[in-house]
């Protein structure tokens, strides 16, 4: 029996010994006050130790429950399995809950006490700013909005995030991209008068239905179109050109109908075009054929624009008000039950091209120039002193620390070379390029103090803490207030640190935490690449894709902004919907394209488990995937990811024979393979509970060509049975400590920019204990910021 239990529990030899002891001595070791717990464990584990068993690649015969701290890497794995209820397997004998929890608590207490006495905060890698951080840092340093995606390649990811220092490698090609980006950004920020005219095109997705107001930045009473934040580099004239959507044969959609195209700059109308409708006279067939293909060639306007980032809006005026509850679907698109169907294809904007500057007048006065030029020389005699002040100010912000003469002198040398032709601003521009392409800006480097012995945990400096804090909460550089406090050493004061954390969370820059952490933790970034089979899911289009993502973004943002409990991620009885998404969910009386907060009466839709974004990214393009959904729950909710699949495991059969089967029946066939069964028995039951949601998150009650009623029942490894998303959610909420611990582990990984190791788990447990019982967002965030892994570092080994 011992070996059977051991095989089921993996590394849990000590647990086997413990339950052995409990069964032989008493029904519960707590009932034997005369025999200390550790003595009880040691007394009955000797025999097991002497058997020299090896399980899951670990030698367990040497494990000593009297010296838990010495085996911390193994015992942390034991704790994780115990807390997940994954040992022993369902159907095998197990102790009562008090005994079970007592042993886990004993291990945790021993490990936590050891960590408190001798903290091991780890030694982070050198960090390169990833693409999002670089883009945000440019914005905050220079007040310039740039498109990082067009300048830099995507970053590699590890542990679920793309800000992990160990994988943010640097190649010669990437360095070249950084240098090109630095040159372009410097010219944009300063306003280089020699910039030649360029064309930049903004495309609108072909399958985006432009039925209603497309953006809150467009005027009320409009429909379709696009809102663009474009950087105009110089005062000058610019040409804005528009193209309309076409059918597969190249004909402009809806050109036979009269409409008005409204063009605005920073909210002010600059042109109103009247297009389409009946033409005067009687054009020939050839003339009409040419017209329907070329009618938008004259849709352009040339206007003077002041330099800076400005909002360009192009949209159609609504000719009539759409009756509430009426939503037209293009011809050939199958509408959901109860929806109205239009008889004509719908038209909209296909692209907008902005060209210029022409007849440039100069750089003008922009936010970026105001941020850069903190002084203006009055003559040649004070140019160098002014340049030094400018470069010192930029260097301090870019390098996230006070600059020295050794930092500034190379910048001054470049300034002198660039200004040799008599242009002060050209010299500043050349030095700025060096700042933006230099390692001091692109990398976050933490250096060991000279007086710290090797391999010793020490508290990082306030300046290093300020950088850790700003890149955690803002994905960007510290602002002047945070830097000032760090320079004065005031971040060591817990009250000051907490005040800064709350200030930064309230700042709009914390949107980066929601989009970068939330977008990756919840797999939302994967949504833009999902292309459900149009034959099976004809109603999935760009509008629905955007709505699914926007719902979860707004939901996650509400948890953060309202400082709610992270348990509400699973349990909240509200969400954010517009008409398109409400119709997709079958929720009535929601009209218009604007999202609004909606209280949910449907238990199935509550929390993340009922949101279409999660359900879509955990499905295949043709069907649901219980394994993917179950794996998502294990990894992101319970924090117990399954092991990677063995090599050469066959994929699920997908042929004519299997199409008539339900997903459960197909998975049962798949699990007959012994190589697949061990992991699938953990993942599949969780995914089966969500089978009532199809591959794009719509509710259903049958599956397959035979319309077989769905079976959404499942069973956890500890034998707990459930059926459907509501019962699964309730079970997960009953494991609240496990979920909060898993969430904290993910957030700590993101905050540190490295994977969580065994020596980090005492800190995670401390954070979650101190955040109980409410587990508010701010409590967990502050707990991470105050933790040893975040505030400390281990010096290099000799």
Coordinates of C-alpha atoms in Angstrom, one line a residue, residues 542-781:
X542 CA -13.9 42.0 -35.6
X543 CA -16.6 43.7 -33.6
X544 CA -17.2 40.7 -31.5
X545 CA -13.5 40.1 -31.0
X546 CA -13.1 43.7 -29.8
X547 CA -16.2 43.4 -27.6
X548 CA -15.0 40.2 -25.9
X549 CA -11.6 41.7 -25.2
X550 CA -13.1 45.0 -24.0
X551 CA -15.4 43.3 -21.6
X552 CA -12.6 41.5 -19.7
X553 CA -10.4 44.6 -19.8
X554 CA -13.1 46.8 -18.2
X555 CA -13.9 44.0 -15.7
X556 CA -10.3 43.6 -14.6
X557 CA -9.9 47.4 -14.5
X558 CA -12.9 47.7 -12.2
X559 CA -11.4 45.2 -9.7
X560 CA -8.2 47.3 -9.6
X561 CA -9.8 50.8 -9.6
X562 CA -12.4 50.0 -7.1
X563 CA -9.9 48.1 -4.9
X564 CA -12.2 45.0 -4.8
X565 CA -11.3 41.6 -3.6
X566 CA -9.5 39.5 -6.2
X567 CA -12.1 36.8 -5.3
X568 CA -14.5 39.0 -7.3
X569 CA -12.6 37.9 -10.4
X570 CA -14.4 34.6 -10.0
X571 CA -17.6 35.7 -8.1
X572 CA -18.6 39.2 -9.4
X573 CA -22.2 39.5 -10.3
X574 CA -21.6 42.2 -12.9
X575 CA -19.8 42.7 -16.2
X576 CA -19.5 45.3 -19.0
X577 CA -21.5 44.9 -22.2
X578 CA -22.5 46.7 -25.4
X579 CA -25.3 45.6 -27.7
X580 CA -23.2 43.4 -29.8
X581 CA -21.8 41.4 -26.9
X582 CA -25.2 41.3 -25.0
X583 CA -26.8 39.8 -28.0
X584 CA -24.0 37.2 -28.2
X585 CA -24.7 36.3 -24.6
X586 CA -28.5 36.3 -25.0
X587 CA -28.9 39.2 -22.6
X588 CA -31.8 41.5 -23.6
X589 CA -32.4 45.3 -23.5
X590 CA -28.8 46.4 -24.1
X591 CA -28.6 48.9 -27.0
X592 CA -25.8 50.8 -28.7
X593 CA -22.0 50.4 -29.1
X594 CA -21.0 51.9 -25.8
X595 CA -20.1 49.6 -22.9
X596 CA -21.9 49.9 -19.7
X597 CA -21.9 48.1 -16.4
X598 CA -24.6 45.4 -16.3
X599 CA -25.7 43.3 -13.3
X600 CA -25.8 39.6 -14.2
X601 CA -28.9 37.5 -13.3
X602 CA -27.5 34.5 -15.1
X603 CA -25.3 32.5 -12.6
X604 CA -23.5 30.9 -15.5
X605 CA -22.0 34.2 -16.7
X606 CA -20.6 35.4 -13.4
X607 CA -16.9 36.0 -13.1
X608 CA -14.1 35.2 -15.5
X609 CA -15.4 31.7 -16.1
X610 CA -18.4 33.1 -17.9
X611 CA -16.6 35.6 -20.1
X612 CA -16.3 34.9 -23.8
X613 CA -12.8 36.1 -24.1
X614 CA -11.5 33.4 -21.8
X615 CA -13.7 30.8 -23.4
X616 CA -12.5 31.7 -26.9
X617 CA -8.8 31.7 -26.2
X618 CA -9.1 28.3 -24.5
X619 CA -10.8 26.8 -27.6
X620 CA -9.7 25.7 -31.0
X621 CA -11.0 27.4 -34.1
X622 CA -13.4 24.6 -34.8
X623 CA -14.4 23.3 -31.4
X624 CA -14.1 23.6 -27.7
X625 CA -11.1 22.2 -25.9
X626 CA -11.8 20.8 -22.4
X627 CA -8.1 20.1 -22.0
X628 CA -7.1 23.7 -22.8
X629 CA -9.8 25.1 -20.5
X630 CA -8.9 22.7 -17.7
X631 CA -5.2 23.6 -18.1
X632 CA -6.1 27.3 -17.9
X633 CA -7.9 26.7 -14.6
X634 CA -5.1 24.6 -13.2
X635 CA -2.4 27.2 -14.2
X636 CA -4.1 30.5 -13.6
X637 CA -6.7 29.8 -10.9
X638 CA -5.4 26.9 -8.8
X639 CA -1.7 27.4 -9.4
X640 CA -1.0 23.7 -10.1
X641 CA 0.0 23.4 -13.7
X642 CA 0.1 19.9 -15.2
X643 CA 3.5 18.6 -16.4
X644 CA 4.3 19.0 -20.1
X645 CA 3.0 16.3 -22.4
X646 CA 5.4 13.5 -23.3
X647 CA 6.8 13.5 -26.8
X648 CA 4.9 12.1 -29.7
X649 CA 1.5 12.1 -28.0
X650 CA -1.1 11.8 -30.8
X651 CA -3.6 14.6 -31.2
X652 CA -7.3 14.2 -30.7
X653 CA -8.9 12.4 -33.7
X654 CA -11.0 14.7 -35.9
X655 CA -12.7 12.8 -38.7
X656 CA -16.1 11.7 -39.9
X657 CA -16.3 9.0 -37.3
X658 CA -15.7 11.4 -34.4
X659 CA -17.9 14.2 -35.6
X660 CA -21.0 12.4 -34.3
X661 CA -19.4 12.0 -30.9
X662 CA -19.6 14.5 -28.0
X663 CA -16.4 16.1 -26.8
X664 CA -16.5 13.9 -23.7
X665 CA -16.8 10.8 -25.8
X666 CA -13.9 11.9 -28.0
X667 CA -11.7 12.7 -24.9
X668 CA -12.5 9.3 -23.4
X669 CA -11.1 7.7 -26.5
X670 CA -8.1 9.9 -26.3
X671 CA -7.5 9.0 -22.6
X672 CA -7.3 5.3 -23.4
X673 CA -3.7 6.1 -24.3
X674 CA -1.8 5.6 -21.0
X675 CA 0.6 8.3 -21.9
X676 CA -2.3 10.8 -22.0
X677 CA -4.4 9.6 -19.1
X678 CA -2.3 10.8 -16.2
X679 CA -2.5 14.5 -17.1
X680 CA -5.9 14.5 -18.8
X681 CA -7.6 13.2 -15.7
X682 CA -6.5 16.4 -14.0
X683 CA -7.4 18.8 -16.8
X684 CA -10.4 17.4 -18.6
X685 CA -12.9 17.4 -15.7
X686 CA -12.4 21.1 -15.1
X687 CA -12.9 21.7 -18.8
X688 CA -16.0 19.5 -19.1
X689 CA -17.7 21.8 -16.5
X690 CA -17.4 24.6 -19.1
X691 CA -18.7 22.5 -22.1
X692 CA -22.0 24.4 -22.2
X693 CA -20.0 27.3 -23.6
X694 CA -19.1 26.8 -27.3
X695 CA -15.8 27.8 -28.9
X696 CA -16.8 31.5 -28.9
X697 CA -18.4 31.5 -25.5
X698 CA -22.1 31.2 -26.5
X699 CA -24.3 29.0 -24.3
X700 CA -25.5 25.7 -25.7
X701 CA -27.2 22.6 -24.3
X702 CA -26.4 20.0 -27.0
X703 CA -23.3 19.1 -29.1
X704 CA -22.3 17.3 -32.2
X705 CA -24.3 16.6 -35.4
X706 CA -26.6 14.3 -33.4
X707 CA -27.4 17.2 -31.0
X708 CA -26.5 15.0 -28.0
X709 CA -27.3 16.6 -24.7
X710 CA -24.1 17.9 -23.0
X711 CA -22.7 16.3 -19.9
X712 CA -20.9 19.1 -17.9
X713 CA -20.0 17.0 -14.9
X714 CA -16.6 16.4 -13.5
X715 CA -14.6 15.2 -10.5
X716 CA -11.5 16.7 -8.8
X717 CA -8.5 14.5 -7.8
X718 CA -9.7 14.6 -4.2
X719 CA -13.0 13.1 -5.2
X720 CA -15.1 16.3 -5.2
X721 CA -17.8 16.1 -7.8
X722 CA -19.4 19.0 -9.6
X723 CA -21.5 19.9 -12.7
X724 CA -21.5 23.0 -14.8
X725 CA -19.7 26.4 -14.4
X726 CA -21.6 27.5 -11.3
X727 CA -20.7 24.4 -9.2
X728 CA -17.1 24.6 -10.5
X729 CA -16.9 28.3 -9.6
X730 CA -18.2 27.5 -6.1
X731 CA -15.6 24.8 -5.6
X732 CA -12.9 27.2 -6.7
X733 CA -14.2 29.9 -4.3
X734 CA -14.0 27.3 -1.5
X735 CA -10.3 27.0 -2.4
X736 CA -9.9 30.7 -2.0
X737 CA -6.5 30.5 -0.2
X738 CA -5.2 28.4 -3.1
X739 CA -6.6 30.8 -5.7
X740 CA -5.3 33.9 -4.0
X741 CA -1.9 32.2 -3.5
X742 CA -1.8 31.4 -7.2
X743 CA -2.8 34.9 -8.2
X744 CA -0.1 36.4 -5.9
X745 CA 2.5 34.0 -7.4
X746 CA 1.6 35.3 -10.9
X747 CA 1.6 38.9 -9.8
X748 CA 4.9 38.5 -8.0
X749 CA 6.4 36.9 -11.1
X750 CA 5.4 39.9 -13.1
X751 CA 6.6 42.3 -10.5
X752 CA 10.1 40.7 -10.1
X753 CA 10.6 40.0 -13.8
X754 CA 11.7 36.4 -13.0
X755 CA 10.2 33.1 -12.3
X756 CA 9.1 32.3 -8.7
X757 CA 11.5 29.9 -7.0
X758 CA 11.0 27.6 -4.0
X759 CA 12.5 30.2 -1.7
X760 CA 9.8 32.8 -2.7
X761 CA 6.9 30.8 -1.4
X762 CA 7.3 31.9 2.3
X763 CA 6.9 35.5 1.1
X764 CA 3.8 34.6 -1.0
X765 CA 2.2 32.9 2.0
X766 CA 3.0 36.0 4.1
X767 CA 1.4 38.3 1.5
X768 CA -1.8 36.3 1.3
X769 CA -2.1 35.8 5.1
X770 CA -1.8 39.6 5.7
X771 CA -4.3 40.3 2.9
X772 CA -6.9 38.0 4.4
X773 CA -9.8 37.9 4.7
X774 CA -10.8 40.4 2.1
X775 CA -7.8 39.9 -0.3
X776 CA -8.2 43.4 -1.8
X777 CA -6.1 44.3 -4.8
X778 CA -4.3 47.0 -2.9
X779 CA -3.4 44.7 0.0
X780 CA -1.8 42.1 -2.3
X781 CA 0.0 44.8 -4.3

